[in-house]
């Protein structure tokens, strides 16, 4: 398995350099000042809430968050208050990318015109998969294209969760959502395969030099990626896998296990794209079959072996693209 | 005194935006407002104006960019027209509801259909209930002044509301007129630097636009309603200040032209009030006592001023340049608001509505003559109070007479003829002078 591979036809790979960020060596080394604090009503075991907490730990005090409508808005701010110890602004589910563009433009102008004497802040949009890959895609694309110095994070709970778990373009094939109920006419529930959001952002937005996937099950990796993204001047993008016990139908104590299983089965991969070069961060030695992931979640409860095979084939093709197609050991 | 130039409404606004030293601008092209952005892009490129110029990917993004920038503490500007205005609709309420005093000019354009490039107020009027300050300029000078006045009003800590300074497409946006540009000292005095009490500043964290529980919602709505009411109260002071500093005095709510002895008046906003004045002059030469009343603000609507000042006329003829299909009287929002404002007035004029200039059609000078004659005939004939306009008589009819007309499609004479006939029958009331008005 190659450490880095050439991808997306990028020519003469430039050296990958993301400097000036303070690396977190291990969990104990993580900062102990929290900027996403208790006092919200997300579900027990909520993956996105953990992603928020880790992101805020990594980004620190000089940060502004924008939060498009979704669970991380509604469940966090239900009673006119919110769990952030840094500035936070609600955006529509549609326009997170545009609102952070404006915040960034404002700071650029105000610092230049001496109306603001603080340091240029970290500006982060923390959007759901709906607010990133679907109804928010236009604003995300506009923001990444224009080259604003911001970080756009898609926390991916693989559904429109806040409205009661409906399918989004990130919902996996075969998942039961309230808009894709399996039935005799549609036995698999969700019929289509998800978009590849990171690839879309990477391939179509030359201003974006740093992109990364992450998972709440790998917190140190996640926090370091946030720091790298913020250290880079210019638009950066992260796609964070964030299991949702309510929407995926698993025990709320199992969020990290499900996150790990996703990586071990190849349903999720951890990698970065820096200056057009892909760097895989973690490749499981022994890949587990997708069936194991499927069996652990109620949303796939109706899948037949054939359907699970289709999902496996899809995962294999994605892994092949990353040069990660290691064989699954026989059980 | 500032420099005198001749510029279009679009360019006038760009000049005012520069004078206001705006920090962030968000662009997207759509006629007929584009000229403002073209001019601003040039100013930024040539270093005349130090601002971030963001090429938004659509109007929805334009409004979102300026919302974010305003929340972070910048003075911001954007603009649109026609379908662009409706495309951005989602963002209007969050902008006013979270008290971001952004400015979005509108150079009016028809929606689709009819999909022509003509000017019509419908697209702007469609946004009138979103908590934005809104009004029309009738000339490039007014467009210039409104930009400064609206920033001042919108950024007042008691208001903090976004603003739609509107101008009729082409009639104002594309026709040059004399404009006196302010000198920087004047602007500084009139429009202090934007320093919002709360902004997205990591040194003083705030949470903006959190969700609330249903029983917390009404208070938030009340806050926005109060801000709008405050705006109505403050407007006269802002205009006084403006007159003191710039030497141009406007009536803050209702600009009147030749109304001292007028029996009938045209009532409208924006560009169409200009030919109405010319028409009034000519009609006066023919012995018709015609005046013009120009409404400055659609939001906040000056209910008291309308009720008090329109009451002295016999007939008010509304030039209704937007549609509200199926609304009261099957006319437009202006018709509904004027009627509503006059409901409690002791003396109520007759109100005729002329749906005019829709689809961007030019209202010819001759048409003003026809409208004025119809108003005059109505003045001769009847008055409200003679069983007129009672519920049950059918919407759109006063005293049994039709009073809403699609200009060019329905004979205006009808209003007069029916009323005159009624008057000859002896049941139409006053013949004018001293008849209980
Ligand atoms: C324009 C618009 N359409 C629909 C909605 C309803 N809505 C509220 S939250 C939500 C789900 C958001 O999904 P996602 O972005 O994935 O975030 P999640 O709730 O899953 O965290 C939707 C569709 C909305 N708020 N705005
Ligand atoms: S539904 Fe899912 S994403 Fe939403 S709060 Fe619950 S666990 Fe978190
Ligand atoms: Mg989601």
mmCIF file of C-alpha atoms and ligand atoms in Angstrom, chain A residues 71 128-131 155-162 168, ligand 3:
data_model
loop_
_atom_site.group_PDB
_atom_site.id
_atom_site.type_symbol
_atom_site.label_atom_id
_atom_site.label_comp_id
_atom_site.label_asym_id
_atom_site.label_seq_id
_atom_site.Cartn_x
_atom_site.Cartn_y
_atom_site.Cartn_z
ATOM 1 C CA UNK A 71 -28.967 18.946 14.435
ATOM 2 C CA UNK A 128 -24.327 18.754 8.113
ATOM 3 C CA UNK A 129 -24.215 16.540 5.060
ATOM 4 C CA UNK A 130 -27.442 18.093 3.817
ATOM 5 C CA UNK A 131 -26.018 21.557 4.383
ATOM 6 C CA UNK A 155 -20.044 16.568 9.762
ATOM 7 C CA UNK A 156 -21.537 13.569 8.111
ATOM 8 C CA UNK A 157 -24.297 11.718 9.919
ATOM 9 C CA UNK A 158 -25.414 10.382 6.557
ATOM 10 C CA UNK A 159 -28.941 11.751 6.643
ATOM 11 C CA UNK A 160 -31.125 14.739 7.161
ATOM 12 C CA UNK A 161 -31.169 13.858 10.808
ATOM 13 C CA UNK A 162 -32.805 16.837 12.420
ATOM 14 C CA UNK A 168 -29.443 12.813 1.816
HETATM 15 MG MG1 LIG C 3 -26.986 15.078 8.319
#
